């Protein structure tokens, strides 16, 4: 059960970014320049995380990348949106993990014109991973195995899964394509068999920024539903995109040099876990390689890296690499 709870805990992070602040940012949001605002996802100890959310303003309104898990993340998004004085016209979900899509129904209700863009991978997840996860969670709650501080999160996720149909995209994007959303020209890039069966990341050619969802996460790579090798391929695509800045799904924005270091750390962790040396060395290697970002969160990072290292080594993720 502890392991299952670790898996529950393992869907994402927090932290705050800093950049030149020239545009309005409400508490809980950071202006990133170029008409972009980061609402950083949080990951308090013993709780489930929120993924980062990013608002982009264009001549046609606002575009939101990822909607978080908790109502307070949605409230921060709404507060920043109100400060921008433009309508929310589009949402892009980078992937279907609940820390990135749970805010969809509330935001769609509050902004009836909004259209959600995402891959159709959520369809398989609703019939598979999320259905199984809900059954496991209900049993864990009934058996009293969920720590008290985690109960609201587990109950919230169950409520979200029960409304799973409302999480589906209005526009399925299963092949990479260029789009204009909120008046901004963007490129939606599909990454097959990465953190999920099909991830979506967003490239902004004007700002030379890549919003990569959980292709970059901290304090560890969240490998719950991942194909490690496909993920490595997606990182290669990000590296060759021309992005000068990479905005992770969890953690602060990175310049391309820092992203290169994170990619190197991820590559070494996967190679180690796929190898035959002690797994202990793989998690220790990760926490050392990623120390600049992990900071005081090293103990939790190490425990989570231990968990994911075992998932890789034992072949539990191999099914996610199959077509
Ligand atoms: Zn996440």
PDB file of C-alpha atoms and ligand atoms in Angstrom:
ATOM      1  CA  UNK A   1       0.000   0.000   0.000  1.00  0.00           C
ATOM      2  CA  UNK A   2       2.836   2.320   0.818  1.00  0.00           C
ATOM      3  CA  UNK A   3       3.995   1.781  -2.707  1.00  0.00           C
ATOM      4  CA  UNK A   4       0.609   2.574  -4.135  1.00  0.00           C
ATOM      5  CA  UNK A   5       0.490   5.745  -2.123  1.00  0.00           C
ATOM      6  CA  UNK A   6       3.950   6.645  -3.346  1.00  0.00           C
ATOM      7  CA  UNK A   7       2.621   6.267  -6.852  1.00  0.00           C
ATOM      8  CA  UNK A   8      -0.311   8.500  -5.987  1.00  0.00           C
ATOM      9  CA  UNK A   9       2.060  11.049  -4.582  1.00  0.00           C
ATOM     10  CA  UNK A  10       4.194  10.828  -7.628  1.00  0.00           C
ATOM     11  CA  UNK A  11       2.181  12.718 -10.163  1.00  0.00           C
ATOM     12  CA  UNK A  12       4.108  16.154 -10.060  1.00  0.00           C
ATOM     13  CA  UNK A  13       5.800  19.483  -8.135  1.00  0.00           C
ATOM     14  CA  UNK A  14       6.114  23.045  -7.118  1.00  0.00           C
ATOM     15  CA  UNK A  15       8.429  25.936  -6.999  1.00  0.00           C
ATOM     16  CA  UNK A  16       8.487  29.440  -8.253  1.00  0.00           C
ATOM     17  CA  UNK A  17      10.127  31.080 -11.172  1.00  0.00           C
ATOM     18  CA  UNK A  18      11.703  34.459 -11.498  1.00  0.00           C
ATOM     19  CA  UNK A  19      11.994  36.613 -14.576  1.00  0.00           C
ATOM     20  CA  UNK A  20      11.717  40.269 -15.401  1.00  0.00           C
ATOM     21  CA  UNK A  21       8.440  41.467 -13.988  1.00  0.00           C
ATOM     22  CA  UNK A  22       6.947  44.073 -16.298  1.00  0.00           C
ATOM     23  CA  UNK A  23       3.384  42.930 -16.567  1.00  0.00           C
ATOM     24  CA  UNK A  24       0.741  42.465 -13.896  1.00  0.00           C
ATOM     25  CA  UNK A  25       1.031  39.327 -11.822  1.00  0.00           C
ATOM     26  CA  UNK A  26      -1.282  38.489  -8.966  1.00  0.00           C
ATOM     27  CA  UNK A  27      -0.005  36.673  -5.857  1.00  0.00           C
ATOM     28  CA  UNK A  28       0.751  33.111  -6.857  1.00  0.00           C
ATOM     29  CA  UNK A  29       1.648  34.058 -10.431  1.00  0.00           C
ATOM     30  CA  UNK A  30       4.907  35.194 -11.994  1.00  0.00           C
ATOM     31  CA  UNK A  31       5.216  37.325 -15.120  1.00  0.00           C
ATOM     32  CA  UNK A  32       7.666  35.642 -17.489  1.00  0.00           C
ATOM     33  CA  UNK A  33       7.780  38.346 -20.137  1.00  0.00           C
ATOM     34  CA  UNK A  34       6.418  38.093 -23.678  1.00  0.00           C
ATOM     35  CA  UNK A  35       2.854  38.111 -22.370  1.00  0.00           C
ATOM     36  CA  UNK A  36       3.254  34.875 -20.418  1.00  0.00           C
ATOM     37  CA  UNK A  37       2.490  34.185 -16.747  1.00  0.00           C
ATOM     38  CA  UNK A  38       3.433  31.132 -14.733  1.00  0.00           C
ATOM     39  CA  UNK A  39       1.156  29.879 -11.988  1.00  0.00           C
ATOM     40  CA  UNK A  40       3.520  27.413 -10.354  1.00  0.00           C
ATOM     41  CA  UNK A  41       2.123  24.097  -9.229  1.00  0.00           C
ATOM     42  CA  UNK A  42       2.679  23.260  -5.581  1.00  0.00           C
ATOM     43  CA  UNK A  43       3.710  19.972  -4.006  1.00  0.00           C
ATOM     44  CA  UNK A  44       3.537  20.144  -0.207  1.00  0.00           C
ATOM     45  CA  UNK A  45       4.805  17.158   1.752  1.00  0.00           C
ATOM     46  CA  UNK A  46       2.203  14.431   2.163  1.00  0.00           C
ATOM     47  CA  UNK A  47      -0.090  15.886  -0.494  1.00  0.00           C
ATOM     48  CA  UNK A  48      -0.715  15.406  -4.183  1.00  0.00           C
ATOM     49  CA  UNK A  49       0.904  17.934  -6.504  1.00  0.00           C
ATOM     50  CA  UNK A  50      -0.422  20.481  -8.965  1.00  0.00           C
ATOM     51  CA  UNK A  51       1.326  20.810 -12.301  1.00  0.00           C
ATOM     52  CA  UNK A  52       2.440  24.227 -13.494  1.00  0.00           C
ATOM     53  CA  UNK A  53      -0.109  26.309 -15.362  1.00  0.00           C
ATOM     54  CA  UNK A  54       0.875  28.975 -17.890  1.00  0.00           C
ATOM     55  CA  UNK A  55      -1.299  31.783 -19.219  1.00  0.00           C
ATOM     56  CA  UNK A  56      -0.402  33.314 -22.591  1.00  0.00           C
ATOM     57  CA  UNK A  57      -2.111  36.498 -23.718  1.00  0.00           C
ATOM     58  CA  UNK A  58      -2.603  37.258 -27.378  1.00  0.00           C
ATOM     59  CA  UNK A  59      -4.678  39.599 -29.516  1.00  0.00           C
ATOM     60  CA  UNK A  60      -7.524  37.071 -29.423  1.00  0.00           C
ATOM     61  CA  UNK A  61      -7.658  36.482 -25.670  1.00  0.00           C
ATOM     62  CA  UNK A  62      -5.856  34.153 -23.292  1.00  0.00           C
ATOM     63  CA  UNK A  63      -4.581  30.628 -23.713  1.00  0.00           C
ATOM     64  CA  UNK A  64      -3.998  28.397 -20.699  1.00  0.00           C
ATOM     65  CA  UNK A  65      -1.586  25.486 -20.648  1.00  0.00           C
ATOM     66  CA  UNK A  66      -2.698  22.931 -18.008  1.00  0.00           C
ATOM     67  CA  UNK A  67      -5.333  23.437 -15.348  1.00  0.00           C
ATOM     68  CA  UNK A  68      -3.888  21.923 -12.158  1.00  0.00           C
ATOM     69  CA  UNK A  69      -5.500  19.543  -9.699  1.00  0.00           C
ATOM     70  CA  UNK A  70      -6.703  21.544  -6.693  1.00  0.00           C
ATOM     71  CA  UNK A  71      -9.383  24.257  -6.561  1.00  0.00           C
ATOM     72  CA  UNK A  72      -6.832  26.733  -5.165  1.00  0.00           C
ATOM     73  CA  UNK A  73      -4.691  26.318  -8.314  1.00  0.00           C
ATOM     74  CA  UNK A  74      -7.769  27.085 -10.403  1.00  0.00           C
ATOM     75  CA  UNK A  75      -8.432  30.120  -8.185  1.00  0.00           C
ATOM     76  CA  UNK A  76      -4.912  31.431  -8.856  1.00  0.00           C
ATOM     77  CA  UNK A  77      -5.413  30.900 -12.581  1.00  0.00           C
ATOM     78  CA  UNK A  78      -8.726  32.775 -12.451  1.00  0.00           C
ATOM     79  CA  UNK A  79      -7.181  35.635 -10.473  1.00  0.00           C
ATOM     80  CA  UNK A  80      -4.384  36.094 -13.006  1.00  0.00           C
ATOM     81  CA  UNK A  81      -6.830  35.791 -15.862  1.00  0.00           C
ATOM     82  CA  UNK A  82      -8.989  38.522 -14.345  1.00  0.00           C
ATOM     83  CA  UNK A  83      -5.925  40.769 -14.131  1.00  0.00           C
ATOM     84  CA  UNK A  84      -5.264  40.289 -17.848  1.00  0.00           C
ATOM     85  CA  UNK A  85      -8.723  41.577 -18.855  1.00  0.00           C
ATOM     86  CA  UNK A  86      -9.130  39.184 -21.773  1.00  0.00           C
ATOM     87  CA  UNK A  87     -11.378  36.148 -22.224  1.00  0.00           C
ATOM     88  CA  UNK A  88     -10.021  32.644 -21.857  1.00  0.00           C
ATOM     89  CA  UNK A  89     -10.452  31.132 -25.315  1.00  0.00           C
ATOM     90  CA  UNK A  90      -8.313  27.988 -25.281  1.00  0.00           C
ATOM     91  CA  UNK A  91      -6.821  25.403 -22.956  1.00  0.00           C
ATOM     92  CA  UNK A  92      -4.017  23.061 -23.939  1.00  0.00           C
ATOM     93  CA  UNK A  93      -3.542  19.987 -21.764  1.00  0.00           C
ATOM     94  CA  UNK A  94      -0.015  18.629 -22.081  1.00  0.00           C
ATOM     95  CA  UNK A  95      -1.185  15.202 -20.882  1.00  0.00           C
ATOM     96  CA  UNK A  96      -4.017  13.586 -18.958  1.00  0.00           C
ATOM     97  CA  UNK A  97      -2.441  13.240 -15.478  1.00  0.00           C
ATOM     98  CA  UNK A  98      -4.855  14.633 -12.905  1.00  0.00           C
ATOM     99  CA  UNK A  99      -2.458  17.334 -11.735  1.00  0.00           C
ATOM    100  CA  UNK A 100      -2.769  18.886 -15.232  1.00  0.00           C
ATOM    101  CA  UNK A 101      -6.425  18.403 -16.243  1.00  0.00           C
ATOM    102  CA  UNK A 102      -8.559  18.432 -13.089  1.00  0.00           C
ATOM    103  CA  UNK A 103      -9.335  22.135 -13.454  1.00  0.00           C
ATOM    104  CA  UNK A 104     -10.874  21.622 -16.907  1.00  0.00           C
ATOM    105  CA  UNK A 105     -14.527  21.232 -15.832  1.00  0.00           C
ATOM    106  CA  UNK A 106     -14.527  24.281 -13.535  1.00  0.00           C
ATOM    107  CA  UNK A 107     -12.783  26.463 -16.103  1.00  0.00           C
ATOM    108  CA  UNK A 108     -15.036  25.290 -18.909  1.00  0.00           C
ATOM    109  CA  UNK A 109     -18.079  26.076 -16.784  1.00  0.00           C
ATOM    110  CA  UNK A 110     -16.775  29.552 -15.986  1.00  0.00           C
ATOM    111  CA  UNK A 111     -15.689  30.259 -19.582  1.00  0.00           C
ATOM    112  CA  UNK A 112     -18.284  28.637 -21.849  1.00  0.00           C
ATOM    113  CA  UNK A 113     -16.502  29.572 -25.091  1.00  0.00           C
ATOM    114  CA  UNK A 114     -13.232  27.881 -24.213  1.00  0.00           C
ATOM    115  CA  UNK A 115     -11.956  24.998 -26.345  1.00  0.00           C
ATOM    116  CA  UNK A 116      -9.675  22.293 -24.943  1.00  0.00           C
ATOM    117  CA  UNK A 117      -6.829  20.955 -27.085  1.00  0.00           C
ATOM    118  CA  UNK A 118      -5.097  17.707 -26.117  1.00  0.00           C
ATOM    119  CA  UNK A 119      -4.208  14.315 -27.477  1.00  0.00           C
ATOM    120  CA  UNK A 120      -6.831  11.590 -27.329  1.00  0.00           C
ATOM    121  CA  UNK A 121      -4.640   9.510 -25.003  1.00  0.00           C
ATOM    122  CA  UNK A 122      -7.041  10.293 -22.152  1.00  0.00           C
ATOM    123  CA  UNK A 123      -9.567   7.902 -23.691  1.00  0.00           C
ATOM    124  CA  UNK A 124      -7.339   4.910 -22.991  1.00  0.00           C
ATOM    125  CA  UNK A 125      -6.448   6.291 -19.567  1.00  0.00           C
ATOM    126  CA  UNK A 126     -10.110   6.621 -18.521  1.00  0.00           C
ATOM    127  CA  UNK A 127     -10.690   2.970 -19.361  1.00  0.00           C
ATOM    128  CA  UNK A 128      -7.379   1.808 -17.907  1.00  0.00           C
ATOM    129  CA  UNK A 129      -5.039   3.605 -15.532  1.00  0.00           C
ATOM    130  CA  UNK A 130      -7.570   6.044 -14.085  1.00  0.00           C
ATOM    131  CA  UNK A 131     -10.278   3.400 -13.691  1.00  0.00           C
ATOM    132  CA  UNK A 132      -7.852   1.080 -11.895  1.00  0.00           C
ATOM    133  CA  UNK A 133      -6.495   3.933  -9.834  1.00  0.00           C
ATOM    134  CA  UNK A 134     -10.031   4.880  -8.713  1.00  0.00           C
ATOM    135  CA  UNK A 135     -10.760   1.285  -7.679  1.00  0.00           C
ATOM    136  CA  UNK A 136      -7.503   1.133  -5.705  1.00  0.00           C
ATOM    137  CA  UNK A 137      -8.207   4.468  -4.056  1.00  0.00           C
ATOM    138  CA  UNK A 138     -11.739   3.483  -3.014  1.00  0.00           C
ATOM    139  CA  UNK A 139     -10.396   0.303  -1.447  1.00  0.00           C
ATOM    140  CA  UNK A 140      -7.585   2.155   0.303  1.00  0.00           C
ATOM    141  CA  UNK A 141     -10.085   4.667   1.721  1.00  0.00           C
ATOM    142  CA  UNK A 142     -12.419   1.894   2.851  1.00  0.00           C
ATOM    143  CA  UNK A 143      -9.537   0.056   4.509  1.00  0.00           C
ATOM    144  CA  UNK A 144      -8.366   3.207   6.272  1.00  0.00           C
ATOM    145  CA  UNK A 145      -5.001   3.071   4.559  1.00  0.00           C
ATOM    146  CA  UNK A 146      -4.928   6.649   3.294  1.00  0.00           C
ATOM    147  CA  UNK A 147      -3.105   9.082   5.605  1.00  0.00           C
ATOM    148  CA  UNK A 148      -5.551  11.703   6.925  1.00  0.00           C
ATOM    149  CA  UNK A 149      -3.806  14.634   5.227  1.00  0.00           C
ATOM    150  CA  UNK A 150      -4.084  12.821   1.878  1.00  0.00           C
ATOM    151  CA  UNK A 151      -7.794  11.937   2.160  1.00  0.00           C
ATOM    152  CA  UNK A 152      -9.123  15.184   0.606  1.00  0.00           C
ATOM    153  CA  UNK A 153      -6.780  14.745  -2.368  1.00  0.00           C
ATOM    154  CA  UNK A 154      -7.810  11.137  -2.922  1.00  0.00           C
ATOM    155  CA  UNK A 155     -11.487  12.042  -2.639  1.00  0.00           C
ATOM    156  CA  UNK A 156     -10.964  14.971  -4.993  1.00  0.00           C
ATOM    157  CA  UNK A 157      -9.303  12.726  -7.569  1.00  0.00           C
ATOM    158  CA  UNK A 158     -12.158  10.233  -7.307  1.00  0.00           C
ATOM    159  CA  UNK A 159     -14.649  13.034  -7.959  1.00  0.00           C
ATOM    160  CA  UNK A 160     -12.578  14.162 -10.955  1.00  0.00           C
ATOM    161  CA  UNK A 161     -12.381  10.657 -12.404  1.00  0.00           C
ATOM    162  CA  UNK A 162     -16.141  10.273 -11.958  1.00  0.00           C
ATOM    163  CA  UNK A 163     -16.494  13.271 -14.300  1.00  0.00           C
ATOM    164  CA  UNK A 164     -13.838  11.842 -16.600  1.00  0.00           C
ATOM    165  CA  UNK A 165     -15.793  12.454 -19.793  1.00  0.00           C
ATOM    166  CA  UNK A 166     -15.560  16.201 -19.105  1.00  0.00           C
ATOM    167  CA  UNK A 167     -11.777  15.982 -19.179  1.00  0.00           C
ATOM    168  CA  UNK A 168     -11.696  14.944 -22.820  1.00  0.00           C
ATOM    169  CA  UNK A 169     -10.463  17.486 -25.380  1.00  0.00           C
ATOM    170  CA  UNK A 170     -12.802  19.395 -27.665  1.00  0.00           C
ATOM    171  CA  UNK A 171     -10.089  19.251 -30.307  1.00  0.00           C
ATOM    172  CA  UNK A 172      -7.993  16.085 -30.398  1.00  0.00           C
ATOM    173  CA  UNK A 173      -4.433  16.773 -31.484  1.00  0.00           C
ATOM    174  CA  UNK A 174      -2.771  13.461 -32.268  1.00  0.00           C
ATOM    175  CA  UNK A 175      -0.261  14.734 -34.802  1.00  0.00           C
ATOM    176  CA  UNK A 176       2.012  17.744 -34.517  1.00  0.00           C
ATOM    177  CA  UNK A 177       0.663  20.879 -36.129  1.00  0.00           C
ATOM    178  CA  UNK A 178       0.906  24.643 -36.134  1.00  0.00           C
ATOM    179  CA  UNK A 179      -2.046  26.553 -34.746  1.00  0.00           C
ATOM    180  CA  UNK A 180      -3.129  30.072 -33.918  1.00  0.00           C
ATOM    181  CA  UNK A 181      -4.670  30.199 -30.455  1.00  0.00           C
ATOM    182  CA  UNK A 182      -5.755  33.435 -28.801  1.00  0.00           C
ATOM    183  CA  UNK A 183      -4.130  35.127 -31.782  1.00  0.00           C
ATOM    184  CA  UNK A 184      -0.721  33.614 -31.012  1.00  0.00           C
ATOM    185  CA  UNK A 185       1.070  31.422 -33.515  1.00  0.00           C
ATOM    186  CA  UNK A 186       2.167  28.260 -31.767  1.00  0.00           C
ATOM    187  CA  UNK A 187       3.312  24.804 -32.664  1.00  0.00           C
ATOM    188  CA  UNK A 188       1.697  21.848 -30.915  1.00  0.00           C
ATOM    189  CA  UNK A 189       4.151  18.948 -30.843  1.00  0.00           C
ATOM    190  CA  UNK A 190       3.031  15.395 -30.118  1.00  0.00           C
ATOM    191  CA  UNK A 191       5.450  13.159 -28.213  1.00  0.00           C
ATOM    192  CA  UNK A 192       4.425   9.500 -28.477  1.00  0.00           C
ATOM    193  CA  UNK A 193       5.196   7.124 -25.615  1.00  0.00           C
ATOM    194  CA  UNK A 194       6.748   9.710 -23.334  1.00  0.00           C
ATOM    195  CA  UNK A 195       5.331  10.566 -19.864  1.00  0.00           C
ATOM    196  CA  UNK A 196       2.046   9.144 -21.166  1.00  0.00           C
ATOM    197  CA  UNK A 197       0.976   7.316 -24.298  1.00  0.00           C
ATOM    198  CA  UNK A 198       0.871  10.670 -26.133  1.00  0.00           C
ATOM    199  CA  UNK A 199       2.071  13.916 -24.619  1.00  0.00           C
ATOM    200  CA  UNK A 200       1.629  17.348 -26.136  1.00  0.00           C
ATOM    201  CA  UNK A 201       4.135  20.138 -25.784  1.00  0.00           C
ATOM    202  CA  UNK A 202       3.894  23.675 -27.043  1.00  0.00           C
ATOM    203  CA  UNK A 203       6.567  25.592 -28.910  1.00  0.00           C
ATOM    204  CA  UNK A 204       6.317  29.350 -29.143  1.00  0.00           C
ATOM    205  CA  UNK A 205       8.530  30.311 -32.084  1.00  0.00           C
ATOM    206  CA  UNK A 206       8.322  34.033 -31.360  1.00  0.00           C
ATOM    207  CA  UNK A 207       9.509  33.799 -27.772  1.00  0.00           C
ATOM    208  CA  UNK A 208      11.582  30.690 -28.562  1.00  0.00           C
ATOM    209  CA  UNK A 209      10.043  28.954 -25.586  1.00  0.00           C
ATOM    210  CA  UNK A 210       9.017  25.337 -25.114  1.00  0.00           C
ATOM    211  CA  UNK A 211       6.230  24.534 -22.646  1.00  0.00           C
ATOM    212  CA  UNK A 212       6.932  20.863 -22.176  1.00  0.00           C
ATOM    213  CA  UNK A 213       4.548  19.592 -19.495  1.00  0.00           C
ATOM    214  CA  UNK A 214       5.916  16.555 -17.717  1.00  0.00           C
ATOM    215  CA  UNK A 215       8.749  15.974 -20.168  1.00  0.00           C
ATOM    216  CA  UNK A 216      10.643  17.909 -17.479  1.00  0.00           C
ATOM    217  CA  UNK A 217       9.667  17.478 -13.839  1.00  0.00           C
ATOM    218  CA  UNK A 218      11.154  17.950 -10.398  1.00  0.00           C
ATOM    219  CA  UNK A 219      12.096  16.773  -7.872  1.00  0.00           C
ATOM    220  CA  UNK A 220      12.261  13.590  -9.998  1.00  0.00           C
ATOM    221  CA  UNK A 221      10.990  12.456 -13.397  1.00  0.00           C
ATOM    222  CA  UNK A 222       7.404  11.275 -12.815  1.00  0.00           C
ATOM    223  CA  UNK A 223       7.562   7.932 -14.546  1.00  0.00           C
ATOM    224  CA  UNK A 224       4.207   6.486 -13.417  1.00  0.00           C
ATOM    225  CA  UNK A 225       2.812   5.954 -16.924  1.00  0.00           C
ATOM    226  CA  UNK A 226       5.980   6.547 -18.923  1.00  0.00           C
ATOM    227  CA  UNK A 227       7.992   4.849 -21.609  1.00  0.00           C
ATOM    228  CA  UNK A 228      11.531   5.905 -20.628  1.00  0.00           C
ATOM    229  CA  UNK A 229      12.973   5.514 -24.118  1.00  0.00           C
ATOM    230  CA  UNK A 230      10.131   7.432 -25.788  1.00  0.00           C
ATOM    231  CA  UNK A 231      10.598  10.158 -23.189  1.00  0.00           C
ATOM    232  CA  UNK A 232      14.289  10.365 -24.066  1.00  0.00           C
ATOM    233  CA  UNK A 233      13.310  10.797 -27.701  1.00  0.00           C
ATOM    234  CA  UNK A 234      10.918  13.619 -26.806  1.00  0.00           C
ATOM    235  CA  UNK A 235      13.677  15.415 -24.886  1.00  0.00           C
ATOM    236  CA  UNK A 236      15.806  15.208 -28.026  1.00  0.00           C
ATOM    237  CA  UNK A 237      13.015  16.882 -29.977  1.00  0.00           C
ATOM    238  CA  UNK A 238      12.793  19.667 -27.381  1.00  0.00           C
ATOM    239  CA  UNK A 239      16.565  20.138 -27.505  1.00  0.00           C
ATOM    240  CA  UNK A 240      16.527  20.532 -31.277  1.00  0.00           C
ATOM    241  CA  UNK A 241      13.475  22.830 -31.325  1.00  0.00           C
ATOM    242  CA  UNK A 242      15.479  26.035 -31.013  1.00  0.00           C
ATOM    243  CA  UNK A 243      13.978  26.839 -27.601  1.00  0.00           C
ATOM    244  CA  UNK A 244      16.023  29.223 -25.483  1.00  0.00           C
ATOM    245  CA  UNK A 245      13.805  28.546 -22.483  1.00  0.00           C
ATOM    246  CA  UNK A 246      12.073  25.366 -21.372  1.00  0.00           C
ATOM    247  CA  UNK A 247       9.101  25.611 -19.017  1.00  0.00           C
ATOM    248  CA  UNK A 248       8.627  22.337 -17.109  1.00  0.00           C
ATOM    249  CA  UNK A 249       5.453  20.696 -15.871  1.00  0.00           C
ATOM    250  CA  UNK A 250       6.893  20.874 -12.363  1.00  0.00           C
ATOM    251  CA  UNK A 251       9.708  23.188 -11.383  1.00  0.00           C
ATOM    252  CA  UNK A 252      11.031  26.543 -12.507  1.00  0.00           C
ATOM    253  CA  UNK A 253      11.733  27.577 -16.101  1.00  0.00           C
ATOM    254  CA  UNK A 254      15.190  26.632 -17.357  1.00  0.00           C
ATOM    255  CA  UNK A 255      17.440  28.159 -19.960  1.00  0.00           C
ATOM    256  CA  UNK A 256      18.670  25.785 -22.640  1.00  0.00           C
ATOM    257  CA  UNK A 257      21.918  25.067 -20.826  1.00  0.00           C
ATOM    258  CA  UNK A 258      20.119  24.085 -17.625  1.00  0.00           C
ATOM    259  CA  UNK A 259      17.680  22.015 -19.667  1.00  0.00           C
ATOM    260  CA  UNK A 260      20.701  20.225 -21.149  1.00  0.00           C
ATOM    261  CA  UNK A 261      21.899  19.412 -17.636  1.00  0.00           C
ATOM    262  CA  UNK A 262      18.463  18.107 -16.634  1.00  0.00           C
ATOM    263  CA  UNK A 263      18.306  16.003 -19.794  1.00  0.00           C
ATOM    264  CA  UNK A 264      21.754  14.594 -18.996  1.00  0.00           C
ATOM    265  CA  UNK A 265      20.662  13.717 -15.470  1.00  0.00           C
ATOM    266  CA  UNK A 266      17.516  12.021 -16.791  1.00  0.00           C
ATOM    267  CA  UNK A 267      19.508  10.090 -19.408  1.00  0.00           C
ATOM    268  CA  UNK A 268      21.939   8.823 -16.769  1.00  0.00           C
ATOM    269  CA  UNK A 269      19.123   7.817 -14.429  1.00  0.00           C
ATOM    270  CA  UNK A 270      17.358   5.790 -17.117  1.00  0.00           C
ATOM    271  CA  UNK A 271      20.594   4.136 -18.255  1.00  0.00           C
ATOM    272  CA  UNK A 272      21.437   3.250 -14.656  1.00  0.00           C
ATOM    273  CA  UNK A 273      17.980   1.799 -13.976  1.00  0.00           C
ATOM    274  CA  UNK A 274      18.126  -0.190 -17.222  1.00  0.00           C
ATOM    275  CA  UNK A 275      21.556  -1.513 -16.205  1.00  0.00           C
ATOM    276  CA  UNK A 276      22.506  -4.101 -13.639  1.00  0.00           C
ATOM    277  CA  UNK A 277      24.240  -2.098 -10.902  1.00  0.00           C
ATOM    278  CA  UNK A 278      22.631  -1.457  -7.532  1.00  0.00           C
ATOM    279  CA  UNK A 279      19.441   0.620  -7.882  1.00  0.00           C
ATOM    280  CA  UNK A 280      20.539   2.523  -4.809  1.00  0.00           C
ATOM    281  CA  UNK A 281      23.278   4.025  -6.956  1.00  0.00           C
ATOM    282  CA  UNK A 282      20.750   5.197  -9.551  1.00  0.00           C
ATOM    283  CA  UNK A 283      18.667   7.202  -7.089  1.00  0.00           C
ATOM    284  CA  UNK A 284      21.789   8.568  -5.417  1.00  0.00           C
ATOM    285  CA  UNK A 285      23.091   9.577  -8.840  1.00  0.00           C
ATOM    286  CA  UNK A 286      19.841  11.371  -9.632  1.00  0.00           C
ATOM    287  CA  UNK A 287      19.787  13.368  -6.414  1.00  0.00           C
ATOM    288  CA  UNK A 288      23.414  14.363  -6.978  1.00  0.00           C
ATOM    289  CA  UNK A 289      22.889  15.269 -10.643  1.00  0.00           C
ATOM    290  CA  UNK A 290      19.715  17.232  -9.866  1.00  0.00           C
ATOM    291  CA  UNK A 291      20.918  18.790  -6.597  1.00  0.00           C
ATOM    292  CA  UNK A 292      20.790  22.324  -8.032  1.00  0.00           C
ATOM    293  CA  UNK A 293      17.004  22.038  -8.388  1.00  0.00           C
ATOM    294  CA  UNK A 294      16.136  19.668  -5.572  1.00  0.00           C
ATOM    295  CA  UNK A 295      17.748  21.663  -2.785  1.00  0.00           C
ATOM    296  CA  UNK A 296      16.252  20.767   0.573  1.00  0.00           C
ATOM    297  CA  UNK A 297      13.847  18.269  -1.006  1.00  0.00           C
ATOM    298  CA  UNK A 298      16.605  15.641  -1.372  1.00  0.00           C
ATOM    299  CA  UNK A 299      15.122  13.025   0.961  1.00  0.00           C
ATOM    300  CA  UNK A 300      11.783  12.978  -0.824  1.00  0.00           C
ATOM    301  CA  UNK A 301      13.526  13.032  -4.218  1.00  0.00           C
ATOM    302  CA  UNK A 302      15.690  10.072  -3.237  1.00  0.00           C
ATOM    303  CA  UNK A 303      12.686   8.042  -2.044  1.00  0.00           C
ATOM    304  CA  UNK A 304      10.764   8.795  -5.225  1.00  0.00           C
ATOM    305  CA  UNK A 305      13.779   7.998  -7.425  1.00  0.00           C
ATOM    306  CA  UNK A 306      14.106   4.663  -5.575  1.00  0.00           C
ATOM    307  CA  UNK A 307      10.482   3.926  -6.423  1.00  0.00           C
ATOM    308  CA  UNK A 308      10.788   4.833 -10.097  1.00  0.00           C
ATOM    309  CA  UNK A 309      14.131   3.072 -10.472  1.00  0.00           C
ATOM    310  CA  UNK A 310      12.485  -0.152  -9.332  1.00  0.00           C
ATOM    311  CA  UNK A 311       9.585   0.382 -11.758  1.00  0.00           C
ATOM    312  CA  UNK A 312      12.051   0.647 -14.632  1.00  0.00           C
ATOM    313  CA  UNK A 313      14.334  -2.190 -13.534  1.00  0.00           C
ATOM    314  CA  UNK A 314      11.477  -4.653 -13.022  1.00  0.00           C
ATOM    315  CA  UNK A 315       9.988  -3.980 -16.458  1.00  0.00           C
ATOM    316  CA  UNK A 316       6.743  -2.523 -15.029  1.00  0.00           C
ATOM    317  CA  UNK A 317       6.936   0.373 -17.495  1.00  0.00           C
ATOM    318  CA  UNK A 318       7.665  -1.695 -20.575  1.00  0.00           C
ATOM    319  CA  UNK A 319       3.978  -1.997 -21.433  1.00  0.00           C
ATOM    320  CA  UNK A 320       3.858   1.787 -21.881  1.00  0.00           C
ATOM    321  CA  UNK A 321       6.355   1.494 -24.724  1.00  0.00           C
ATOM    322  CA  UNK A 322       4.093  -0.766 -26.789  1.00  0.00           C
ATOM    323  CA  UNK A 323       2.069   0.659 -29.640  1.00  0.00           C
TER     324      UNK A 323
HETATM  325 ZN1  LIG B   1       2.505  16.452 -13.566  1.00  0.00          ZN
END
